[in-house]
PDB file of C-alpha atoms and ligand atoms in Angstrom:
ATOM      1  CA  MET N   1      83.152  37.439 -29.036  1.00 93.00           C
ATOM      2  CA  LYS N   2      79.859  37.447 -28.987  1.00 97.00           C
ATOM      3  CA  ALA N   3      76.437  35.796 -29.990  1.00 98.00           C
ATOM      4  CA  ARG N   4      73.372  36.524 -30.327  1.00 98.00           C
ATOM      5  CA  ALA N   5      70.031  34.159 -29.793  1.00 98.00           C
ATOM      6  CA  TYR N   6      66.099  35.245 -30.028  1.00 98.00           C
ATOM      7  CA  CYS N   7      63.441  34.329 -27.791  1.00 98.00           C
ATOM      8  CA  SER N   8      60.695  31.436 -29.006  1.00 98.00           C
ATOM      9  CA  SER N   9      57.446  30.020 -28.640  1.00 98.00           C
ATOM     10  CA  ALA N  10      57.224  26.282 -28.514  1.00 98.00           C
ATOM     11  CA  ASN N  11      54.965  23.363 -29.215  1.00 98.00           C
ATOM     12  CA  LEU N  12      51.802  25.506 -31.282  1.00 98.00           C
ATOM     13  CA  GLY N  13      49.715  23.805 -29.656  1.00 98.00           C
ATOM     14  CA  SER N  14      49.976  19.768 -31.553  1.00 98.00           C
ATOM     15  CA  GLY N  15      53.981  19.715 -31.405  1.00 98.00           C
ATOM     16  CA  PHE N  16      55.528  19.908 -28.272  1.00 98.00           C
ATOM     17  CA  ASP N  17      58.235  18.992 -27.412  1.00 97.00           C
ATOM     18  CA  LEU N  18      58.079  18.921 -31.265  1.00 98.00           C
ATOM     19  CA  VAL N  19      57.617  21.566 -33.123  1.00 98.00           C
ATOM     20  CA  ALA N  20      58.660  25.940 -32.736  1.00 98.00           C
ATOM     21  CA  VAL N  21      59.375  29.193 -33.605  1.00 98.00           C
ATOM     22  CA  ALA N  22      62.445  30.999 -33.807  1.00 98.00           C
ATOM     23  CA  LEU N  23      60.453  35.112 -32.521  1.00 98.00           C
ATOM     24  CA  ASN N  24      62.218  38.336 -32.946  1.00 98.00           C
ATOM     25  CA  THR N  25      60.521  39.732 -29.686  1.00 97.00           C
ATOM     26  CA  PHE N  26      63.474  39.710 -27.809  1.00 98.00           C
ATOM     27  CA  TYR N  27      66.825  37.911 -27.252  1.00 98.00           C
ATOM     28  CA  ASP N  28      69.994  37.326 -25.229  1.00 98.00           C
ATOM     29  CA  GLU N  29      73.362  37.713 -25.872  1.00 98.00           C
ATOM     30  CA  VAL N  30      76.187  35.752 -24.467  1.00 98.00           C
ATOM     31  CA  ALA N  31      80.223  37.453 -24.672  1.00 98.00           C
ATOM     32  CA  VAL N  32      83.158  35.441 -24.332  1.00 98.00           C
ATOM     33  CA  VAL N  33      85.083  37.586 -21.738  1.00 97.00           C
ATOM     34  CA  ASP N  34      88.203  35.272 -21.261  1.00 97.00           C
ATOM     35  CA  TYR N  35      89.576  32.058 -21.812  1.00 97.00           C
ATOM     36  CA  LYS N  36      92.769  30.254 -20.953  1.00 96.00           C
ATOM     37  CA  SER N  37      94.157  26.778 -20.703  1.00 95.00           C
ATOM     38  CA  SER N  38      93.097  24.885 -17.588  1.00 95.00           C
ATOM     39  CA  ASP N  39      93.317  20.606 -15.935  1.00 93.00           C
ATOM     40  CA  LYS N  40      89.612  20.177 -16.243  1.00 93.00           C
ATOM     41  CA  PRO N  41      86.871  22.233 -18.756  1.00 95.00           C
ATOM     42  CA  GLU N  42      84.900  25.150 -16.308  1.00 95.00           C
ATOM     43  CA  VAL N  43      82.449  28.066 -17.197  1.00 97.00           C
ATOM     44  CA  GLU N  44      83.055  31.192 -14.272  1.00 96.00           C
ATOM     45  CA  ILE N  45      79.684  33.120 -14.915  1.00 96.00           C
ATOM     46  CA  VAL N  46      80.992  35.962 -14.962  1.00 97.00           C
ATOM     47  CA  ASP N  47      77.877  38.523 -15.447  1.00 96.00           C
ATOM     48  CA  ILE N  48      75.161  38.942 -16.023  1.00 97.00           C
ATOM     49  CA  LYS N  49      73.662  41.983 -17.642  1.00 97.00           C
ATOM     50  CA  GLY N  50      70.671  43.143 -19.388  1.00 97.00           C
ATOM     51  CA  PRO N  51      66.627  44.016 -17.585  1.00 97.00           C
ATOM     52  CA  TYR N  52      66.363  40.216 -16.817  1.00 95.00           C
ATOM     53  CA  GLY N  53      69.512  39.861 -15.872  1.00 92.00           C
ATOM     54  CA  GLU N  54      68.763  39.871 -12.214  1.00 91.00           C
ATOM     55  CA  GLU N  55      66.293  36.926 -12.563  1.00 89.00           C
ATOM     56  CA  VAL N  56      69.057  34.365 -12.986  1.00 88.00           C
ATOM     57  CA  PRO N  57      71.616  32.280 -11.225  1.00 84.00           C
ATOM     58  CA  ARG N  58      74.482  31.742 -11.750  1.00 86.00           C
ATOM     59  CA  GLU N  59      75.773  28.311 -11.278  1.00 84.00           C
ATOM     60  CA  LEU N  60      72.102  26.716 -12.424  1.00 82.00           C
ATOM     61  CA  ASN N  61      72.514  28.432 -15.225  1.00 90.00           C
ATOM     62  CA  THR N  62      71.885  26.420 -18.140  1.00 94.00           C
ATOM     63  CA  ALA N  63      74.783  28.995 -20.846  1.00 96.00           C
ATOM     64  CA  LYS N  64      77.247  27.201 -17.934  1.00 96.00           C
ATOM     65  CA  GLN N  65      75.645  23.535 -17.602  1.00 95.00           C
ATOM     66  CA  ALA N  66      75.783  23.706 -21.729  1.00 97.00           C
ATOM     67  CA  VAL N  67      79.619  25.887 -22.498  1.00 97.00           C
ATOM     68  CA  GLU N  68      80.285  22.599 -20.277  1.00 96.00           C
ATOM     69  CA  TYR N  69      79.227  19.609 -21.230  1.00 96.00           C
ATOM     70  CA  MET N  70      80.837  20.548 -24.608  1.00 97.00           C
ATOM     71  CA  LEU N  71      83.856  21.253 -23.353  1.00 97.00           C
ATOM     72  CA  ARG N  72      84.080  17.679 -21.584  1.00 96.00           C
ATOM     73  CA  ASP N  73      81.840  16.663 -24.683  1.00 96.00           C
ATOM     74  CA  LYS N  74      84.820  17.435 -27.392  1.00 97.00           C
ATOM     75  CA  LYS N  75      87.786  16.367 -24.442  1.00 96.00           C
ATOM     76  CA  LEU N  76      88.483  20.869 -24.527  1.00 96.00           C
ATOM     77  CA  SER N  77      90.482  21.965 -20.987  1.00 95.00           C
ATOM     78  CA  TYR N  78      89.967  25.283 -20.639  1.00 97.00           C
ATOM     79  CA  LYS N  79      88.097  27.353 -18.015  1.00 97.00           C
ATOM     80  CA  VAL N  80      85.689  30.262 -20.197  1.00 98.00           C
ATOM     81  CA  CYS N  81      84.545  33.176 -18.497  1.00 98.00           C
ATOM     82  CA  LEU N  82      81.345  35.039 -19.791  1.00 98.00           C
ATOM     83  CA  GLU N  83      79.254  37.466 -20.158  1.00 98.00           C
ATOM     84  CA  LEU N  84      75.794  37.490 -20.051  1.00 98.00           C
ATOM     85  CA  TRP N  85      72.951  39.615 -21.358  1.00 98.00           C
ATOM     86  CA  LYS N  86      69.148  38.810 -20.715  1.00 97.00           C
ATOM     87  CA  GLY N  87      66.504  40.649 -23.018  1.00 98.00           C
ATOM     88  CA  ILE N  88      64.073  37.249 -22.839  1.00 98.00           C
ATOM     89  CA  PRO N  89      61.683  37.262 -19.858  1.00 96.00           C
ATOM     90  CA  VAL N  90      62.212  34.996 -17.877  1.00 94.00           C
ATOM     91  CA  GLU N  91      60.013  31.291 -17.354  1.00 93.00           C
ATOM     92  CA  LYS N  92      57.198  33.466 -18.918  1.00 95.00           C
ATOM     93  CA  GLY N  93      57.016  30.305 -21.146  1.00 96.00           C
ATOM     94  CA  LEU N  94      59.293  32.614 -24.543  1.00 97.00           C
ATOM     95  CA  GLY N  95      62.956  30.033 -24.702  1.00 96.00           C
ATOM     96  CA  SER N  96      63.985  32.585 -22.349  1.00 95.00           C
ATOM     97  CA  SER N  97      66.309  29.611 -20.559  1.00 94.00           C
ATOM     98  CA  ALA N  98      67.687  27.577 -24.814  1.00 96.00           C
ATOM     99  CA  ALA N  99      68.455  31.254 -25.635  1.00 98.00           C
ATOM    100  CA  SER N 100      71.209  31.719 -23.878  1.00 97.00           C
ATOM    101  CA  ALA N 101      71.979  27.983 -24.653  1.00 97.00           C
ATOM    102  CA  VAL N 102      72.491  28.279 -27.897  1.00 98.00           C
ATOM    103  CA  ALA N 103      74.155  31.826 -27.902  1.00 98.00           C
ATOM    104  CA  ALA N 104      77.002  30.463 -25.427  1.00 98.00           C
ATOM    105  CA  VAL N 105      77.633  27.321 -27.122  1.00 98.00           C
ATOM    106  CA  LEU N 106      77.685  29.597 -30.199  1.00 98.00           C
ATOM    107  CA  ALA N 107      80.324  31.857 -28.654  1.00 98.00           C
ATOM    108  CA  VAL N 108      82.205  29.466 -27.400  1.00 98.00           C
ATOM    109  CA  SER N 109      82.972  27.477 -30.141  1.00 98.00           C
ATOM    110  CA  LYS N 110      83.649  30.172 -31.648  1.00 97.00           C
ATOM    111  CA  VAL N 111      86.294  31.417 -29.733  1.00 97.00           C
ATOM    112  CA  LEU N 112      88.709  27.924 -29.445  1.00 97.00           C
ATOM    113  CA  GLY N 113      87.627  27.487 -33.170  1.00 96.00           C
ATOM    114  CA  VAL N 114      85.670  24.298 -32.860  1.00 96.00           C
ATOM    115  CA  GLU N 115      83.868  23.469 -36.026  1.00 96.00           C
ATOM    116  CA  LEU N 116      79.993  21.668 -34.608  1.00 97.00           C
ATOM    117  CA  SER N 117      77.293  20.270 -36.997  1.00 96.00           C
ATOM    118  CA  ARG N 118      74.151  21.682 -36.381  1.00 95.00           C
ATOM    119  CA  GLU N 119      72.660  18.708 -34.436  1.00 95.00           C
ATOM    120  CA  GLU N 120      75.988  19.062 -31.886  1.00 96.00           C
ATOM    121  CA  ALA N 121      74.593  22.699 -31.152  1.00 97.00           C
ATOM    122  CA  ILE N 122      71.557  21.796 -30.410  1.00 97.00           C
ATOM    123  CA  SER N 123      72.026  18.533 -28.439  1.00 96.00           C
ATOM    124  CA  TYR N 124      74.175  21.067 -27.380  1.00 97.00           C
ATOM    125  CA  ALA N 125      72.677  23.574 -25.604  1.00 97.00           C
ATOM    126  CA  GLY N 126      70.043  21.167 -25.179  1.00 95.00           C
ATOM    127  CA  GLU N 127      71.658  20.024 -21.644  1.00 92.00           C
ATOM    128  CA  GLY N 128      71.737  23.464 -20.480  1.00 88.00           C
ATOM    129  CA  GLU N 129      66.928  22.891 -20.907  1.00 84.00           C
ATOM    130  CA  VAL N 130      68.127  20.318 -17.853  1.00 84.00           C
ATOM    131  CA  VAL N 131      68.991  22.753 -15.197  1.00 80.00           C
ATOM    132  CA  SER N 132      65.930  24.841 -15.925  1.00 76.00           C
ATOM    133  CA  ALA N 133      63.209  21.541 -17.246  1.00 75.00           C
ATOM    134  CA  GLY N 134      65.095  18.791 -15.618  1.00 76.00           C
ATOM    135  CA  THR N 135      64.938  17.279 -18.653  1.00 80.00           C
ATOM    136  CA  ARG N 136      66.197  17.234 -21.735  1.00 84.00           C
ATOM    137  CA  HIS N 137      64.181  18.316 -24.514  1.00 90.00           C
ATOM    138  CA  TYR N 138      65.356  20.101 -28.525  1.00 96.00           C
ATOM    139  CA  ASP N 139      62.601  21.798 -29.370  1.00 97.00           C
ATOM    140  CA  SER N 140      63.076  25.300 -27.939  1.00 97.00           C
ATOM    141  CA  VAL N 141      67.353  24.705 -28.446  1.00 98.00           C
ATOM    142  CA  ALA N 142      66.525  24.756 -32.145  1.00 98.00           C
ATOM    143  CA  ALA N 143      64.219  26.986 -32.626  1.00 98.00           C
ATOM    144  CA  SER N 144      66.610  29.818 -31.214  1.00 98.00           C
ATOM    145  CA  TYR N 145      70.068  28.043 -33.391  1.00 98.00           C
ATOM    146  CA  LEU N 146      68.654  27.270 -36.523  1.00 98.00           C
ATOM    147  CA  GLY N 147      66.131  30.337 -36.802  1.00 98.00           C
ATOM    148  CA  HIS N 148      62.178  30.534 -38.366  1.00 98.00           C
ATOM    149  CA  VAL N 149      60.675  27.344 -38.187  1.00 98.00           C
ATOM    150  CA  VAL N 150      61.736  24.051 -37.006  1.00 98.00           C
ATOM    151  CA  VAL N 151      59.891  20.527 -36.719  1.00 98.00           C
ATOM    152  CA  LEU N 152      62.305  17.617 -34.920  1.00 98.00           C
ATOM    153  CA  TYR N 153      61.258  14.385 -36.662  1.00 97.00           C
ATOM    154  CA  ASN N 154      63.989  11.857 -34.957  1.00 96.00           C
ATOM    155  CA  LEU N 155      64.873  12.402 -31.531  1.00 94.00           C
ATOM    156  CA  ASN N 156      66.794   9.683 -30.693  1.00 93.00           C
ATOM    157  CA  PRO N 157      69.328  10.185 -32.564  1.00 94.00           C
ATOM    158  CA  LEU N 158      68.590  14.099 -33.333  1.00 95.00           C
ATOM    159  CA  LYS N 159      67.005  15.150 -36.568  1.00 97.00           C
ATOM    160  CA  VAL N 160      65.576  18.984 -37.152  1.00 97.00           C
ATOM    161  CA  LEU N 161      64.244  20.079 -40.704  1.00 97.00           C
ATOM    162  CA  HIS N 162      64.767  23.929 -41.018  1.00 98.00           C
ATOM    163  CA  ILE N 163      61.523  25.635 -42.047  1.00 98.00           C
ATOM    164  CA  LYS N 164      61.450  29.387 -43.793  1.00 97.00           C
ATOM    165  CA  PRO N 165      57.795  29.325 -44.524  1.00 97.00           C
ATOM    166  CA  PRO N 166      57.313  31.479 -47.855  1.00 97.00           C
ATOM    167  CA  VAL N 167      55.055  34.032 -46.269  1.00 95.00           C
ATOM    168  CA  ASP N 168      55.781  36.107 -42.619  1.00 95.00           C
ATOM    169  CA  PRO N 169      53.375  35.300 -40.421  1.00 98.00           C
ATOM    170  CA  LEU N 170      52.638  37.402 -38.267  1.00 98.00           C
ATOM    171  CA  PHE N 171      52.095  36.687 -33.972  1.00 98.00           C
ATOM    172  CA  LEU N 172      50.741  38.284 -30.838  1.00 98.00           C
ATOM    173  CA  ILE N 173      52.522  37.191 -28.455  1.00 98.00           C
ATOM    174  CA  VAL N 174      50.532  37.848 -25.118  1.00 98.00           C
ATOM    175  CA  LEU N 175      52.538  37.297 -21.434  1.00 98.00           C
ATOM    176  CA  PRO N 176      50.347  37.941 -18.496  1.00 97.00           C
ATOM    177  CA  GLN N 177      52.802  39.932 -15.899  1.00 95.00           C
ATOM    178  CA  VAL N 178      51.573  36.601 -13.218  1.00 93.00           C
ATOM    179  CA  LYS N 179      54.142  35.019 -10.847  1.00 87.00           C
ATOM    180  CA  ALA N 180      55.604  31.755 -11.776  1.00 82.00           C
ATOM    181  CA  PRO N 181      56.144  28.926  -9.677  1.00 78.00           C
ATOM    182  CA  LEU N 182      59.056  27.828  -9.340  1.00 74.00           C
ATOM    183  CA  ARG N 183      60.610  25.524 -11.274  1.00 81.00           C
ATOM    184  CA  LYS N 184      57.693  25.766 -13.377  1.00 87.00           C
ATOM    185  CA  THR N 185      58.558  24.311 -16.197  1.00 89.00           C
ATOM    186  CA  SER N 186      59.927  20.918 -14.753  1.00 89.00           C
ATOM    187  CA  ILE N 187      56.024  21.292 -13.058  1.00 92.00           C
ATOM    188  CA  VAL N 188      53.619  21.280 -15.504  1.00 94.00           C
ATOM    189  CA  ARG N 189      56.684  19.150 -17.471  1.00 93.00           C
ATOM    190  CA  SER N 190      55.768  16.309 -14.551  1.00 94.00           C
ATOM    191  CA  ILE N 191      51.428  15.988 -15.341  1.00 95.00           C
ATOM    192  CA  ILE N 192      51.181  16.607 -18.349  1.00 96.00           C
ATOM    193  CA  PRO N 193      48.877  12.468 -19.343  1.00 97.00           C
ATOM    194  CA  ARG N 194      51.333   9.581 -19.784  1.00 96.00           C
ATOM    195  CA  LYS N 195      48.789   7.562 -22.319  1.00 97.00           C
ATOM    196  CA  VAL N 196      46.127   8.119 -24.330  1.00 97.00           C
ATOM    197  CA  PRO N 197      43.113   7.098 -26.016  1.00 98.00           C
ATOM    198  CA  LEU N 198      44.148   6.369 -29.576  1.00 98.00           C
ATOM    199  CA  GLU N 199      41.303   8.312 -30.627  1.00 98.00           C
ATOM    200  CA  ILE N 200      42.720  11.262 -29.285  1.00 98.00           C
ATOM    201  CA  HIS N 201      46.233  10.284 -30.522  1.00 98.00           C
ATOM    202  CA  VAL N 202      44.437  10.510 -34.144  1.00 98.00           C
ATOM    203  CA  ARG N 203      43.491  14.216 -33.161  1.00 98.00           C
ATOM    204  CA  ASN N 204      46.169  15.187 -32.291  1.00 98.00           C
ATOM    205  CA  SER N 205      48.209  13.314 -35.661  1.00 98.00           C
ATOM    206  CA  ALA N 206      45.730  15.228 -37.665  1.00 98.00           C
ATOM    207  CA  ARG N 207      46.818  18.860 -36.565  1.00 98.00           C
ATOM    208  CA  LEU N 208      49.772  18.355 -36.451  1.00 98.00           C
ATOM    209  CA  ALA N 209      50.294  17.667 -39.365  1.00 98.00           C
ATOM    210  CA  ALA N 210      48.031  20.882 -40.195  1.00 98.00           C
ATOM    211  CA  LEU N 211      49.974  22.462 -38.514  1.00 98.00           C
ATOM    212  CA  ILE N 212      53.224  21.829 -40.819  1.00 98.00           C
ATOM    213  CA  TYR N 213      51.023  21.509 -43.479  1.00 98.00           C
ATOM    214  CA  GLY N 214      50.563  25.466 -42.649  1.00 98.00           C
ATOM    215  CA  LEU N 215      53.933  25.926 -41.249  1.00 98.00           C
ATOM    216  CA  THR N 216      55.462  24.981 -44.705  1.00 97.00           C
ATOM    217  CA  THR N 217      53.390  25.979 -47.291  1.00 97.00           C
ATOM    218  CA  GLY N 218      52.636  29.290 -45.794  1.00 96.00           C
ATOM    219  CA  ASN N 219      49.013  27.890 -45.738  1.00 97.00           C
ATOM    220  CA  LEU N 220      47.484  30.028 -42.515  1.00 97.00           C
ATOM    221  CA  SER N 221      43.723  29.188 -41.822  1.00 97.00           C
ATOM    222  CA  VAL N 222      45.425  25.721 -41.742  1.00 98.00           C
ATOM    223  CA  LEU N 223      48.119  26.288 -39.153  1.00 98.00           C
ATOM    224  CA  GLY N 224      45.763  28.394 -37.043  1.00 98.00           C
ATOM    225  CA  GLU N 225      43.590  24.578 -37.191  1.00 98.00           C
ATOM    226  CA  GLY N 226      46.374  23.306 -36.028  1.00 98.00           C
ATOM    227  CA  MET N 227      46.992  24.692 -33.118  1.00 98.00           C
ATOM    228  CA  PHE N 228      45.336  22.649 -31.017  1.00 98.00           C
ATOM    229  CA  ASP N 229      46.448  20.288 -28.649  1.00 98.00           C
ATOM    230  CA  GLU N 230      44.125  17.511 -26.495  1.00 98.00           C
ATOM    231  CA  ILE N 231      46.485  15.632 -24.749  1.00 98.00           C
ATOM    232  CA  VAL N 232      49.574  18.709 -22.803  1.00 98.00           C
ATOM    233  CA  GLU N 233      47.286  22.226 -22.502  1.00 98.00           C
ATOM    234  CA  PRO N 234      44.161  21.083 -21.095  1.00 97.00           C
ATOM    235  CA  ALA N 235      46.563  18.547 -18.159  1.00 97.00           C
ATOM    236  CA  ARG N 236      48.716  22.152 -17.922  1.00 97.00           C
ATOM    237  CA  GLU N 237      46.147  25.247 -17.795  1.00 95.00           C
ATOM    238  CA  VAL N 238      45.588  25.383 -14.239  1.00 94.00           C
ATOM    239  CA  TYR N 239      48.337  26.719 -14.556  1.00 94.00           C
ATOM    240  CA  VAL N 240      47.835  29.242 -17.660  1.00 95.00           C
ATOM    241  CA  PRO N 241      45.237  32.341 -15.776  1.00 94.00           C
ATOM    242  CA  LEU N 242      41.905  33.062 -18.215  1.00 97.00           C
ATOM    243  CA  TYR N 243      43.319  29.732 -21.537  1.00 97.00           C
ATOM    244  CA  ARG N 244      40.601  29.220 -21.902  1.00 97.00           C
ATOM    245  CA  ARG N 245      38.342  32.630 -21.877  1.00 98.00           C
ATOM    246  CA  VAL N 246      41.614  34.628 -23.710  1.00 98.00           C
ATOM    247  CA  LYS N 247      41.245  31.826 -26.723  1.00 98.00           C
ATOM    248  CA  ARG N 248      37.275  31.798 -26.868  1.00 98.00           C
ATOM    249  CA  THR N 249      37.372  36.046 -27.190  1.00 98.00           C
ATOM    250  CA  ALA N 250      40.733  35.521 -28.948  1.00 98.00           C
ATOM    251  CA  LEU N 251      39.312  33.349 -31.958  1.00 98.00           C
ATOM    252  CA  THR N 252      35.421  34.730 -31.512  1.00 98.00           C
ATOM    253  CA  ALA N 253      37.436  38.281 -32.733  1.00 98.00           C
ATOM    254  CA  GLY N 254      39.472  37.221 -35.825  1.00 98.00           C
ATOM    255  CA  ALA N 255      42.838  34.849 -34.192  1.00 98.00           C
ATOM    256  CA  LYS N 256      43.712  32.002 -36.928  1.00 98.00           C
ATOM    257  CA  GLY N 257      45.410  30.040 -33.829  1.00 98.00           C
ATOM    258  CA  VAL N 258      46.200  30.383 -30.504  1.00 98.00           C
ATOM    259  CA  ALA N 259      48.105  28.071 -28.138  1.00 98.00           C
ATOM    260  CA  ILE N 260      50.298  28.091 -24.512  1.00 98.00           C
ATOM    261  CA  SER N 261      52.935  29.023 -25.783  1.00 98.00           C
ATOM    262  CA  GLY N 262      56.263  26.527 -25.126  1.00 97.00           C
ATOM    263  CA  ALA N 263      55.994  25.904 -20.573  1.00 96.00           C
ATOM    264  CA  GLY N 264      53.440  29.486 -20.497  1.00 95.00           C
ATOM    265  CA  PRO N 265      52.127  30.596 -18.868  1.00 96.00           C
ATOM    266  CA  SER N 266      52.351  33.154 -21.974  1.00 98.00           C
ATOM    267  CA  LEU N 267      50.144  32.319 -25.310  1.00 98.00           C
ATOM    268  CA  ILE N 268      51.214  33.207 -29.146  1.00 98.00           C
ATOM    269  CA  VAL N 269      48.027  34.337 -31.409  1.00 98.00           C
ATOM    270  CA  LEU N 270      48.524  34.099 -35.075  1.00 98.00           C
ATOM    271  CA  VAL N 271      46.627  36.374 -36.294  1.00 98.00           C
ATOM    272  CA  ASN N 272      45.758  37.902 -39.210  1.00 96.00           C
ATOM    273  CA  GLU N 273      47.599  41.932 -40.208  1.00 95.00           C
ATOM    274  CA  GLU N 274      44.141  43.399 -40.830  1.00 96.00           C
ATOM    275  CA  LYS N 275      42.186  42.209 -36.924  1.00 96.00           C
ATOM    276  CA  ALA N 276      45.740  42.499 -35.388  1.00 98.00           C
ATOM    277  CA  VAL N 277      44.509  45.725 -32.981  1.00 98.00           C
ATOM    278  CA  ASP N 278      40.853  43.654 -32.431  1.00 98.00           C
ATOM    279  CA  VAL N 279      42.614  40.297 -31.447  1.00 98.00           C
ATOM    280  CA  GLU N 280      44.868  42.348 -29.161  1.00 98.00           C
ATOM    281  CA  LYS N 281      42.097  44.948 -28.303  1.00 98.00           C
ATOM    282  CA  ALA N 282      39.975  42.056 -26.884  1.00 98.00           C
ATOM    283  CA  ILE N 283      42.713  39.562 -24.960  1.00 98.00           C
ATOM    284  CA  ARG N 284      43.268  43.014 -22.647  1.00 98.00           C
ATOM    285  CA  GLU N 285      40.402  43.339 -21.881  1.00 98.00           C
ATOM    286  CA  VAL N 286      39.760  39.199 -20.871  1.00 98.00           C
ATOM    287  CA  TYR N 287      43.117  39.789 -18.903  1.00 97.00           C
ATOM    288  CA  GLU N 288      42.067  43.667 -17.685  1.00 97.00           C
ATOM    289  CA  ASP N 289      38.610  43.028 -16.869  1.00 96.00           C
ATOM    290  CA  GLU N 290      40.294  39.880 -14.053  1.00 96.00           C
ATOM    291  CA  GLY N 291      42.511  42.533 -12.713  1.00 97.00           C
ATOM    292  CA  ILE N 292      45.193  40.567 -14.018  1.00 97.00           C
ATOM    293  CA  ALA N 293      48.095  43.449 -16.186  1.00 97.00           C
ATOM    294  CA  VAL N 294      49.445  41.941 -19.864  1.00 97.00           C
ATOM    295  CA  GLU N 295      51.683  42.847 -22.077  1.00 98.00           C
ATOM    296  CA  ILE N 296      51.323  41.683 -25.975  1.00 98.00           C
ATOM    297  CA  LYS N 297      53.333  41.825 -28.413  1.00 98.00           C
ATOM    298  CA  GLN N 298      53.608  41.776 -31.941  1.00 98.00           C
ATOM    299  CA  ALA N 299      55.966  39.011 -33.397  1.00 98.00           C
ATOM    300  CA  ARG N 300      58.040  38.368 -36.741  1.00 98.00           C
ATOM    301  CA  LEU N 301      60.214  34.503 -37.143  1.00 98.00           C
ATOM    302  CA  ALA N 302      63.453  35.665 -35.599  1.00 98.00           C
ATOM    303  CA  PRO N 303      67.038  35.409 -37.206  1.00 98.00           C
ATOM    304  CA  PRO N 304      69.530  32.056 -36.515  1.00 98.00           C
ATOM    305  CA  ALA N 305      71.091  32.140 -33.564  1.00 98.00           C
ATOM    306  CA  TYR N 306      74.783  34.822 -34.861  1.00 98.00           C
ATOM    307  CA  ILE N 307      77.957  36.145 -33.476  1.00 98.00           C
ATOM    308  CA  VAL N 308      77.378  40.686 -33.239  1.00 96.00           C
ATOM    309  CA  ASP N 309      81.230  41.505 -33.082  1.00 76.00           C
TER     310      ASP N 309
HETATM  311  N1  HSE X   1      58.030  21.569 -25.018  1.00 96.09           N
HETATM  312  C1  HSE X   1      58.190  22.568 -23.740  1.00 96.09           C
HETATM  313  C2  HSE X   1      58.351  22.170 -22.777  1.00 96.09           C
HETATM  314  C3  HSE X   1      59.365  23.458 -24.602  1.00 96.09           C
HETATM  315  O1  HSE X   1      56.338  22.423 -24.055  1.00 96.09           O
HETATM  316  O2  HSE X   1      57.518  21.764 -22.328  1.00 96.09           O
HETATM  317  C4  HSE X   1      59.150  24.866 -22.540  1.00 96.09           C
HETATM  318  O3  HSE X   1      61.411  24.154 -22.901  1.00 96.09           O
END
């Protein structure tokens, strides 16, 4: 039994920890290769393949963590052996750790015949995020699990909106080839301001309203305006090379919105079809100017995680 889950881009500017999109650019797969009764719940990652397989550990692994949590919570005493295929670049802000956890929870729950509500599946997969980010957060796992667009509108208990916009927006995913610091997500979460002046909170809330309206109606201009953030991004941009310059250049070249993708250093750029080539070229020139290699991919919204075979 093998499950596939797509990468994601969380936050989209004003939607920190609450809004995410699943993207069809990259995916991970997790296969259950063996399972048997055991005196305690246990998960062994027996192999990790794929283009990014060497970049993830077998022990402190989000898929392992998520499934062990599910087995304990559901009181299932099994030893489960998993094989991972990592197709999502690691530590780039594309929800790589979340996708592995989602695919693992989906594959194991199907094999063991465990019925999970979507909130249960998302919260089990979110346990995996503790390994990579130091805290639980559910935006990336919700997007990988449900596909398309997700909005978390309550965190405890978890309540999730799944939105399939009436138009399929086109994004550019910009991956600067820079090395992220060790435990990057944990670091860039720790530097976010804990207190925010009221006027900034109000402006950010206005952007969040625009973001959700744009995603729900498919109004790309309003959506692009929602992709601004004055709270999290200003604190994080030191870890995102050339962010301000790239953002300014992309918007001048016709992009509708630009944001740091998840915890960075990748960016997500909303574009019109007819402007995509110009915007991509303008962004590439900025990085080349500074001698930073960059990969840029076009992305559309991805479907939910699913069983492959
Ligand atoms: N919302 C999360 C963050 C996504 O920005 O830290 C990264 O996992």
